[in-house]
Tab-separated table of C-alpha atoms in Angstrom:
chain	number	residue	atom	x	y	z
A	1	UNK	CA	26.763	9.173	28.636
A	2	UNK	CA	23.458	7.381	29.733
A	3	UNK	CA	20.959	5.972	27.323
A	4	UNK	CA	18.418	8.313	28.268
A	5	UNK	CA	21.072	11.267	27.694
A	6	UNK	CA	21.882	9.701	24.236
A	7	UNK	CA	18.299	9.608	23.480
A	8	UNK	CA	17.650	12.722	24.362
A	9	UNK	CA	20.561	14.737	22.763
A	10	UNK	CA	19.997	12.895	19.016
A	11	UNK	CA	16.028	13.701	19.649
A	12	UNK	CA	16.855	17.254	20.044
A	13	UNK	CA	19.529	17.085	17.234
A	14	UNK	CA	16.731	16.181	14.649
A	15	UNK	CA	14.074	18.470	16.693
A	16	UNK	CA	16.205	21.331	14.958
A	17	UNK	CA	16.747	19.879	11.557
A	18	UNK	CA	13.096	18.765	11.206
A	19	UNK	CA	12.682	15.515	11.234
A	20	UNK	CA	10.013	13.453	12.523
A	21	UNK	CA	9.073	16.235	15.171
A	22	UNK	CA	6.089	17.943	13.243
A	23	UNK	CA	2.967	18.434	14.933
A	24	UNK	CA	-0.427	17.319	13.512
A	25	UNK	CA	-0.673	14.753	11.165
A	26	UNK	CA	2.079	13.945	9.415
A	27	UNK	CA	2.812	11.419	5.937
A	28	UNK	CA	5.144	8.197	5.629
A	29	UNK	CA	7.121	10.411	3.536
A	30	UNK	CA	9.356	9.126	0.218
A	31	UNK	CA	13.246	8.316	0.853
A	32	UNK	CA	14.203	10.219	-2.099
A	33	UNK	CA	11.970	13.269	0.030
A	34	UNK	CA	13.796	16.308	1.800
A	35	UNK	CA	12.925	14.091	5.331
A	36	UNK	CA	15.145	11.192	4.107
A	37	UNK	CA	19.100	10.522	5.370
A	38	UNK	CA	20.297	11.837	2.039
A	39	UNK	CA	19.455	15.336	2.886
A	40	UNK	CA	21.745	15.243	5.640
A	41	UNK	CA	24.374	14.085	4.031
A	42	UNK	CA	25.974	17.847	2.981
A	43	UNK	CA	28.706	19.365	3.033
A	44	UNK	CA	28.936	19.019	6.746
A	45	UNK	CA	27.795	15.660	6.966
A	46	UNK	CA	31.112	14.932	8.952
A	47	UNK	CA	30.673	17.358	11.452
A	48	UNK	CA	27.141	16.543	12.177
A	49	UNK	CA	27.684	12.445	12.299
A	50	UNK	CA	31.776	12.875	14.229
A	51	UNK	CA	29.820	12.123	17.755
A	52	UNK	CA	27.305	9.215	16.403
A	53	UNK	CA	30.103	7.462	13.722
A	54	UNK	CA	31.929	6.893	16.876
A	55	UNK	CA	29.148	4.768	18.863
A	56	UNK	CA	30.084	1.566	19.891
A	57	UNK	CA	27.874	-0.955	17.517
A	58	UNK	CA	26.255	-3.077	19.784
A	59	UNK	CA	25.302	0.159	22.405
A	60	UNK	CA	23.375	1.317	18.891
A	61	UNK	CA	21.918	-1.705	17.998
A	62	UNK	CA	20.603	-2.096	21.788
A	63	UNK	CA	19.210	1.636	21.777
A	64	UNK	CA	17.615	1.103	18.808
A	65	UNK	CA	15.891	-2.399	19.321
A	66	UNK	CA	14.506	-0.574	22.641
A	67	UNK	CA	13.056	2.354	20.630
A	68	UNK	CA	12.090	-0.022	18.445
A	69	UNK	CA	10.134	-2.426	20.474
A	70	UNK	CA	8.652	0.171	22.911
A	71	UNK	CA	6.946	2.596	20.088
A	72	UNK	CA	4.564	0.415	18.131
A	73	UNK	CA	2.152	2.926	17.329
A	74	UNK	CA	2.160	6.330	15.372
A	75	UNK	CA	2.673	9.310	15.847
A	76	UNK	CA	5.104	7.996	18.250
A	77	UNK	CA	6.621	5.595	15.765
A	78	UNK	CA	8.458	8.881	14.142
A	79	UNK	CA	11.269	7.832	17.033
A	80	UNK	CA	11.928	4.960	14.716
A	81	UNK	CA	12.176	6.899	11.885
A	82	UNK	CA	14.227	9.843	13.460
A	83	UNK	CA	16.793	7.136	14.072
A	84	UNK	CA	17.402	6.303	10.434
A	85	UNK	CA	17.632	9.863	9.931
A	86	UNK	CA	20.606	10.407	12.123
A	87	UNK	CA	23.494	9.192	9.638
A	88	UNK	CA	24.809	6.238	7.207
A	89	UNK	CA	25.251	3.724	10.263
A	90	UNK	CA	22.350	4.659	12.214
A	91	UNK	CA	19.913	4.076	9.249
A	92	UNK	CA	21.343	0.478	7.837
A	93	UNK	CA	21.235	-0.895	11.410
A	94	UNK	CA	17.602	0.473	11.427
A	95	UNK	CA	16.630	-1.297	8.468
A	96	UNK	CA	18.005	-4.364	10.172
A	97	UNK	CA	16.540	-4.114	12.956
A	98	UNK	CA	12.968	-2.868	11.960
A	99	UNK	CA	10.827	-6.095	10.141
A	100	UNK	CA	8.626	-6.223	7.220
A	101	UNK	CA	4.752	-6.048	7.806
A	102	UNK	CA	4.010	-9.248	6.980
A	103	UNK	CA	6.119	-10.693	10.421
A	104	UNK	CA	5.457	-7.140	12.646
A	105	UNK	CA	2.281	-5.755	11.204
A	106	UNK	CA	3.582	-2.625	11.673
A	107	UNK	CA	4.264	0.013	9.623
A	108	UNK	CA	7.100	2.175	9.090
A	109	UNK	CA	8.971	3.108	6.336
A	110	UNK	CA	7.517	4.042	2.749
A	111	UNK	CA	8.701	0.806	1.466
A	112	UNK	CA	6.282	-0.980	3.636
A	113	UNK	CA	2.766	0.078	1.707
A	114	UNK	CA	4.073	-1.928	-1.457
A	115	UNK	CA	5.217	-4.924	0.694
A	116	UNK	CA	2.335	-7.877	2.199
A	117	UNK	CA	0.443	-7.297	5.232
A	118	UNK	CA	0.694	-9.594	8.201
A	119	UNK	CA	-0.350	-13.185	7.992
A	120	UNK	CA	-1.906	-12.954	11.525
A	121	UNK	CA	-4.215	-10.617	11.907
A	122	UNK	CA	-5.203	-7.919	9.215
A	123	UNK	CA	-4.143	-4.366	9.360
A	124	UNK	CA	-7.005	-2.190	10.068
A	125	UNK	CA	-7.289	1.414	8.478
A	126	UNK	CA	-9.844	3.755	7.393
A	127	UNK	CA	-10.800	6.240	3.814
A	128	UNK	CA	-12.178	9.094	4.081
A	129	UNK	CA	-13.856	10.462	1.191
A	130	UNK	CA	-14.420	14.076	-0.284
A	131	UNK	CA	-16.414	14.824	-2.806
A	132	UNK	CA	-15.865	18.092	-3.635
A	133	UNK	CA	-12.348	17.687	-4.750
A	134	UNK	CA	-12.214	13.936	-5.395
A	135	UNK	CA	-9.613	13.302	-3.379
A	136	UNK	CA	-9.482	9.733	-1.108
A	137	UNK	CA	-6.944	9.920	1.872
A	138	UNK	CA	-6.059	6.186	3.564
A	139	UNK	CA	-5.199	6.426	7.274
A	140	UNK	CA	-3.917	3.987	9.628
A	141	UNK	CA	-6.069	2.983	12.455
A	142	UNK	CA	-9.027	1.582	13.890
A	143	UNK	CA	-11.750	4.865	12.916
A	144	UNK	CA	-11.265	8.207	12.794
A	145	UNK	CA	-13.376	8.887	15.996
A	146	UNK	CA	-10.787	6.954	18.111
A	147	UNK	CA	-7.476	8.449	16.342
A	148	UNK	CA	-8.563	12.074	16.276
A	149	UNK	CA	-5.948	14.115	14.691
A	150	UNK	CA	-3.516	11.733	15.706
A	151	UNK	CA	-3.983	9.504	12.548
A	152	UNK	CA	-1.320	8.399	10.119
A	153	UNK	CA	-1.363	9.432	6.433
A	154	UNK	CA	-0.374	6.338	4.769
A	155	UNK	CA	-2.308	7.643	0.981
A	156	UNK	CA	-3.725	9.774	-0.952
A	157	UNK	CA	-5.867	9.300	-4.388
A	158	UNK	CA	-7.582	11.795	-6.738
A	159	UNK	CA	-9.787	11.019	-9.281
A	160	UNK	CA	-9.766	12.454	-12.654
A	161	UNK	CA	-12.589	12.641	-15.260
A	162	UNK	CA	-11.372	11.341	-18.868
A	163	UNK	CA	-13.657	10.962	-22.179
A	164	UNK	CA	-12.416	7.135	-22.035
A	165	UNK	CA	-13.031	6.703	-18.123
A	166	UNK	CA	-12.182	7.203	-14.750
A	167	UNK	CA	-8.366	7.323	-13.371
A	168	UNK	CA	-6.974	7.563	-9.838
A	169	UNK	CA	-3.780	8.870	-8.785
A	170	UNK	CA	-2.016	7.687	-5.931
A	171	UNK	CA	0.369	9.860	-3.916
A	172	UNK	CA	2.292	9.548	-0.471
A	173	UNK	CA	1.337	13.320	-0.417
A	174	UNK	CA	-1.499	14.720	1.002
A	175	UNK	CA	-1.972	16.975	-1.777
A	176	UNK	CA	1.097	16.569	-4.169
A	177	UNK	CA	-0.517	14.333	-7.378
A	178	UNK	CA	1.989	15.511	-10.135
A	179	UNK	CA	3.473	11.626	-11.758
A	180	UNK	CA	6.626	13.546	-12.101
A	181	UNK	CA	7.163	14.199	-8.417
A	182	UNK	CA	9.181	11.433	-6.428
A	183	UNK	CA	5.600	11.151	-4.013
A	184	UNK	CA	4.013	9.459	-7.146
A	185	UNK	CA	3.383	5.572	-6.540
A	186	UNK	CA	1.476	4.307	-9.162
A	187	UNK	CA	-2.408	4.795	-10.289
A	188	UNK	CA	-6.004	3.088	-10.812
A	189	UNK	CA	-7.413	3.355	-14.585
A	190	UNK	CA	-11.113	2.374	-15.891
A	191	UNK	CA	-12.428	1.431	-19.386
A	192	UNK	CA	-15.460	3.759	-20.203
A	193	UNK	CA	-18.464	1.343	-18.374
A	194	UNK	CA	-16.838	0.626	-15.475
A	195	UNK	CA	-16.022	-2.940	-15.009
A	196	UNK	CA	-12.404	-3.520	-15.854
A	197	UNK	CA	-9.710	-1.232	-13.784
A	198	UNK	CA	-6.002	-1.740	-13.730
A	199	UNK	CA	-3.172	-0.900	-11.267
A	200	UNK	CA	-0.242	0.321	-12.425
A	201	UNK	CA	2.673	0.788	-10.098
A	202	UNK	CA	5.749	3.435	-10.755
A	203	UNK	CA	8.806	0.976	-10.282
A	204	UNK	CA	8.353	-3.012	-11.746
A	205	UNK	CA	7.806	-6.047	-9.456
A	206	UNK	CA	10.776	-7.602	-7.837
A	207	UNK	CA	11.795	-10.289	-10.106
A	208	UNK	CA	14.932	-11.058	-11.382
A	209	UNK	CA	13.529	-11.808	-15.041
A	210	UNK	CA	12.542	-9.651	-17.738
A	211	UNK	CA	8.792	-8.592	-17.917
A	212	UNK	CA	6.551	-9.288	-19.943
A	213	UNK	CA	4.853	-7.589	-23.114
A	214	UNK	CA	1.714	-7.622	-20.541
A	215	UNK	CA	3.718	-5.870	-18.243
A	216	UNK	CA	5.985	-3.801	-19.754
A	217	UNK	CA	5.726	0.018	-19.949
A	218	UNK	CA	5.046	1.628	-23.393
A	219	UNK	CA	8.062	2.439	-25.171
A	220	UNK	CA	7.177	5.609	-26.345
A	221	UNK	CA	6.624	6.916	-22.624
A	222	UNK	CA	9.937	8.685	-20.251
A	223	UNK	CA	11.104	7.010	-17.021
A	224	UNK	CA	9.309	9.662	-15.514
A	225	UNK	CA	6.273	8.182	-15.368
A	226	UNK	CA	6.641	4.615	-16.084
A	227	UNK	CA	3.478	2.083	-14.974
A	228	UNK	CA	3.669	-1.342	-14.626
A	229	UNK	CA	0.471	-3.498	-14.756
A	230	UNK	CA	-0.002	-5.472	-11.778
A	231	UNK	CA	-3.515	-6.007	-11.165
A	232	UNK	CA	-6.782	-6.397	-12.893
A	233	UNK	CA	-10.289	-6.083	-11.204
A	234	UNK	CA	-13.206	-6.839	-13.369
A	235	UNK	CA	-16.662	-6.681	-12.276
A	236	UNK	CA	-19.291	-8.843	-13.691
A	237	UNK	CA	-22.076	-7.167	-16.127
A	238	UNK	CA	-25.360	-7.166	-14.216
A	239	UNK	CA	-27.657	-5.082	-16.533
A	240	UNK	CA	-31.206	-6.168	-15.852
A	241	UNK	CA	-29.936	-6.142	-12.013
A	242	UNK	CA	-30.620	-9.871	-11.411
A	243	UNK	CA	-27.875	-11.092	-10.025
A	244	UNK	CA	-28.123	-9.425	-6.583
A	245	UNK	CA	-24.822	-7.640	-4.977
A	246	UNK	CA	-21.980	-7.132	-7.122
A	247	UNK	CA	-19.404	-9.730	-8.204
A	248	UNK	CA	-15.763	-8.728	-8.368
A	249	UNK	CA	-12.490	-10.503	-9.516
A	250	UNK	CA	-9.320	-9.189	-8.808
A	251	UNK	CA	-6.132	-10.759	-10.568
A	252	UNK	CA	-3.183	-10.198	-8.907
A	253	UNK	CA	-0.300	-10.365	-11.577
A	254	UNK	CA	2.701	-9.785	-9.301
A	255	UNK	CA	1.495	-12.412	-7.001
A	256	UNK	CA	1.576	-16.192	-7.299
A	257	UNK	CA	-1.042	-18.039	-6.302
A	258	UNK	CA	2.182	-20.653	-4.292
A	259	UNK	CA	1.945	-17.528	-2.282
A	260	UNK	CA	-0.787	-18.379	-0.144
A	261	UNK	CA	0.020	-21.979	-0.594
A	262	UNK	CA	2.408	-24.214	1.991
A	263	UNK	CA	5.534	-22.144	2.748
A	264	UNK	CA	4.181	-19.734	0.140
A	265	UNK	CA	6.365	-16.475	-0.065
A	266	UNK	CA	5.766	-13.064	-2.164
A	267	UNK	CA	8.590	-11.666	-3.271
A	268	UNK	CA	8.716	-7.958	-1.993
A	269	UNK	CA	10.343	-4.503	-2.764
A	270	UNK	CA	13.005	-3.725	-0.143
A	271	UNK	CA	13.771	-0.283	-1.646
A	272	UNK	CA	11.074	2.586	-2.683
A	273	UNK	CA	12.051	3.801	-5.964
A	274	UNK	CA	12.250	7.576	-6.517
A	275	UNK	CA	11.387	7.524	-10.258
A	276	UNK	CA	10.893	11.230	-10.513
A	277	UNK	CA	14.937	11.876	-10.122
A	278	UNK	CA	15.587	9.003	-12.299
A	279	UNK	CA	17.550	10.498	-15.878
A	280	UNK	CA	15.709	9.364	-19.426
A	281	UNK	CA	16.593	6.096	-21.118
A	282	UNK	CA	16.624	5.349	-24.556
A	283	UNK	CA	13.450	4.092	-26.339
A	284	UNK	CA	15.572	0.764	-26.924
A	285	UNK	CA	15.725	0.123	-23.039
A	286	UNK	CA	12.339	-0.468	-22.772
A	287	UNK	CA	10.906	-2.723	-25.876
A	288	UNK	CA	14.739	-4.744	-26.473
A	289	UNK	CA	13.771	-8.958	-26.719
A	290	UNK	CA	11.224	-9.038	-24.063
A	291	UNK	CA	8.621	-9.958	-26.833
A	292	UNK	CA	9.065	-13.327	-26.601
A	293	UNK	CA	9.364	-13.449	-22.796
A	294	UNK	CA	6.625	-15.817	-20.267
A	295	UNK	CA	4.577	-14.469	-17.572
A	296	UNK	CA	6.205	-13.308	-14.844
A	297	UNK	CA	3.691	-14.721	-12.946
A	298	UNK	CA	2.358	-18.053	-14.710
A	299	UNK	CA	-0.355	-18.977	-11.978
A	300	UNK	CA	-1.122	-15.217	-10.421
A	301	UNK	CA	-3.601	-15.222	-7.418
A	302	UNK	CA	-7.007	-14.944	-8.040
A	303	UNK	CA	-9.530	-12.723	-5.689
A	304	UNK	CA	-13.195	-12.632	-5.684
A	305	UNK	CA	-15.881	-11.511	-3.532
A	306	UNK	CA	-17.362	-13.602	-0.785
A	307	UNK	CA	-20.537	-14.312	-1.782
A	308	UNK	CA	-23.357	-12.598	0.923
A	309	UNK	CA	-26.536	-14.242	2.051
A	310	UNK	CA	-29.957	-13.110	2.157
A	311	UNK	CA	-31.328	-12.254	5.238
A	312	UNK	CA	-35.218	-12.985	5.569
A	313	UNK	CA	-35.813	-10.687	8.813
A	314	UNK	CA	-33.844	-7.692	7.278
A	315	UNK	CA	-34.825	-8.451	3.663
A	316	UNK	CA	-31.459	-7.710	2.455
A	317	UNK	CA	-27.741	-8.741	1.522
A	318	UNK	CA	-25.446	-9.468	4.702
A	319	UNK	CA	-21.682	-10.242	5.323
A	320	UNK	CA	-20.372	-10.632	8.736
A	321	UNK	CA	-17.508	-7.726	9.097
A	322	UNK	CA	-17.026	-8.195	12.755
A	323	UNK	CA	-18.709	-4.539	13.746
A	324	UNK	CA	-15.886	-3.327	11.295
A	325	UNK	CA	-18.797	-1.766	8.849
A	326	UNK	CA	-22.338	-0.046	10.405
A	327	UNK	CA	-23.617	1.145	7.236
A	328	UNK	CA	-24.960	-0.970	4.502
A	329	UNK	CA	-23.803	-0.048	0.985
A	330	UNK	CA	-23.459	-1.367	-2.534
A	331	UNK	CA	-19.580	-0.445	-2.169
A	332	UNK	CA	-19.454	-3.189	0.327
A	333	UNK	CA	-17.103	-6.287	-0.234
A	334	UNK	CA	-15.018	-8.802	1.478
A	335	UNK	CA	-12.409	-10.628	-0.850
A	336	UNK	CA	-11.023	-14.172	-0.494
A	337	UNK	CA	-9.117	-16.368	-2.647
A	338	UNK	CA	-10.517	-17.890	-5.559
A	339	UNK	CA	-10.141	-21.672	-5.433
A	340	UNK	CA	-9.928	-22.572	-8.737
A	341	UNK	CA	-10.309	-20.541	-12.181
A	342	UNK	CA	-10.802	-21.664	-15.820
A	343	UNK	CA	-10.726	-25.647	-14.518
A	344	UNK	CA	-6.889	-25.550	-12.858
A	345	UNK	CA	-6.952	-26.600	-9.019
A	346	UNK	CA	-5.196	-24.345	-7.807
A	347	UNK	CA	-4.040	-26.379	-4.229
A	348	UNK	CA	-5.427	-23.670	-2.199
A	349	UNK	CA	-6.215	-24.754	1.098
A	350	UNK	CA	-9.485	-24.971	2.954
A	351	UNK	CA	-8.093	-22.117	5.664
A	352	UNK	CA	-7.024	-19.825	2.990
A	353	UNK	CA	-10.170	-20.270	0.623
A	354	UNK	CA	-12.128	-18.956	4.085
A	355	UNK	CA	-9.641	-16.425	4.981
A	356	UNK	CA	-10.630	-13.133	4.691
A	357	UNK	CA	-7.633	-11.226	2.568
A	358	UNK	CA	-9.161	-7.623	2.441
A	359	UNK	CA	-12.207	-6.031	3.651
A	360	UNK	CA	-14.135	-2.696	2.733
A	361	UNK	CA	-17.353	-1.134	4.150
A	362	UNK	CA	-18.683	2.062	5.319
A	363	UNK	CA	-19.161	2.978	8.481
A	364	UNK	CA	-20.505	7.077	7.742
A	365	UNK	CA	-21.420	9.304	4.703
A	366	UNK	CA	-17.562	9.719	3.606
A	367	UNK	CA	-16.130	7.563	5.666
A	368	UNK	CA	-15.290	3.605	4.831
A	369	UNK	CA	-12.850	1.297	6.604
A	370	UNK	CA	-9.939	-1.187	4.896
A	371	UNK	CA	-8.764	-3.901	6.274
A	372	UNK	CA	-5.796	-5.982	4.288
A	373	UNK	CA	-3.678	-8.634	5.279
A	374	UNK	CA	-1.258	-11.062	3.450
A	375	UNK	CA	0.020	-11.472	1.049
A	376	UNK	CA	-1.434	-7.798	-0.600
A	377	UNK	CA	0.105	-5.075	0.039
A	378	UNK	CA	-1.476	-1.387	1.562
A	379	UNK	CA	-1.180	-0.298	-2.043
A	380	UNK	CA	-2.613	-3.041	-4.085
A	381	UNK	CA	-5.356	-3.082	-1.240
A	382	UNK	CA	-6.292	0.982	-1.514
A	383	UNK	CA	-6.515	0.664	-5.442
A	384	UNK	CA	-8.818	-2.085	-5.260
A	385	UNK	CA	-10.908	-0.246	-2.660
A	386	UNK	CA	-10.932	2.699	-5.350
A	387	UNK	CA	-12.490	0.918	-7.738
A	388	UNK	CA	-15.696	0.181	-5.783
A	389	UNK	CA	-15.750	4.257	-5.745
A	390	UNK	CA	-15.954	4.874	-9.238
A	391	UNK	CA	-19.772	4.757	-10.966
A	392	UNK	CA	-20.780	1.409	-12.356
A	393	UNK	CA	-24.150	2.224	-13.955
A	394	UNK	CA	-24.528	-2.082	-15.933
A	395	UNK	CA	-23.259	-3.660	-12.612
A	396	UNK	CA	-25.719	-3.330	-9.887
């Protein structure tokens, strides 16, 4: 059988089962979903995998590095993801052969949202914004006037109202924002004014310790919905508006700051989690000697806003986006590495403190543009662009 035949045949194999063939635009959906390999592993699974089980290892490992290599963009990226749908074998020599973001800056599994962008060049998506239902979708590519209805889901957020303050949940869905559903990722909470937010995630960081009493989810709460902190973002108070723009800090608790260092690394999530099938633990599980634990990050990386400069011909506030944002906005912001914070040096060098490490502007009335690179991830980046959403009537 030729390559092109073998292509062919398991393309229209999965055509007929659903996968990766819908038209319009379609979600990096959850593994744990009805669209992952476990689905198809029934009663029947032999039957349907007897002519692919069979395939000589290094013919599949060549068909898929050539599927691999030639679709680099969506929708026709689903190839790649059709072919870890096939069966057992087909999807661990996918995994093998498909690289993290941060050395392809590409995009392809679910996994990849919670793992760094590329250390290159930043990947470039866009928000869009609407009001009447408060819901924020996150889409990958340039704008939405060159991807049409081509454009990747990668997120979705909804905001909800509560006496204490805002909150934001994050879904893979497009519309699914229940916490107990396995397209639940983690969510974006405000105190009442508006200047502190934390992100929670749904699954811990991946360290091999135990986390700490900072980090750890309350004990009285189910598996179900467990959140782990791992970010702050606190704006500065600017009441008498004085201070021009606003001033943001973001502090990345499941990031070191050796991460953007020499030979830095960020250790990141190689599975995605489905916490919505997980089964209850006991109360003990969660609260049992981690009260005494340290930090799992001792030194986490510090962001803050680059600081804009006053133009005298426009007679306003400017940053140079690179034609990335047209319209000028108080939701504006460009975040680099702090250099040092409460007196530590933090050995940061002179490249990275100039480095741009995400990027947020707006470009029409619902419509904004994020661009994130290493070492944040698409998930950590899309909560902090959430915040700027939310109302802060004593900072600007």
């Amino acid at each position: 059988m030729s390559f092109k035949n073998i292509v062919r045949e398991f393309r229209v194999k999965n055509k007929y089962k659903g996968i990766g063939c819908r038209r319009g635009r379609s979600h990096i959906a959850p593994e744990g979903s009805s669209l992952s390999s476990s689905s198809l592993l029934s009663a029947n699974e032999g039957l349907n995998q007897s002519i692919w089980v069979d395939l000589p290892p290094e013919l599949l490992l060549d068909i898929i590095h050539r599927i691999e290599s030639g679709q680099t963009l969506w929708p026709a990226r689903r190839d790649v993801v059709a072919c870890a749908s096939v069966c057992r074998s087909w999807r661990e020599m996918t995994k093998e052969v498909v690289k993290v973001p941060e050395l392809s800056g590409l995009l392809t599994f679910p996994v990849s949202l919670k793992q760094p962008g590329p250390r290159d060049a930043p990947i470039q998506c866009f928000i869009k914004r609407e009001r009447a239902t408060g819901i924020f979708r996150l889409y990958l590519g340039l704008s939405p006037a060159l991807s049409g209805d081509k454009s990747k889901l990668l997120l979705s957020a909804k905001r909800v109202r509560r006496a204490t303050g805002a909150e934001f949940v994050v879904s893979l869905s497009g519309n699914g924002f229940s916490r107990s559903s396995s397209n639940y990722i983690g969510k974006l909470r405000s105190n009442f004014l508006g200047t502190k937010f934390t992100v929670y995630e749904n699954q811990p960081p991946p360290f091999d310790r135990k986390l700490p009493p900072s980090m750890q989810v309350s004990p009285w709460v189910s598996s179900t919905s467990s959140s782990y902190n791992i970010a702050s973002i606190l704006y500065e108070l600017n009441v008498l508006r004085t201070r021009g723009p606003r001033r943001m800090q973001c502090i990345m608790h499941s990031i070191p700051v050796s991460a953007i260092q020499e030979g830095g690394q960020v250790q990141s999530p190689t599975e995605f989690i489905n916490q919505g099938k997980k089964k209850k633990k006991p109360l003990m599980d969660f609260c049992s000697g981690n009260l005494g634990e340290e930090s799992v990050v001792k030194e986490p990386l510090v962001l803050k806003n680059k600081s804009p400069r006053w133009h005298e011909q426009l007679q306003c506030w400017c940053l140079n986006f690179k034609g990335r944002v047209t319209v000028a906005s108080v939701k504006n912001f460009q975040l680099v590495a702090a250099a040092a914070e409460a007196g530590k040096n933090m050995n940061i060098p002179e490249e990275e403190q100039d480095r741009v490490i995400l990027q947020f502007g707006k470009i029409g009335k619902d419509i904004f543009t994020m661009d994130y690179r290493y070492p944040i991830s698409a998930f950590q980046a899309f909560a902090i662009c959430l915040s700027s959403f939310d109302t802060k009537p004593v900072c600007e």
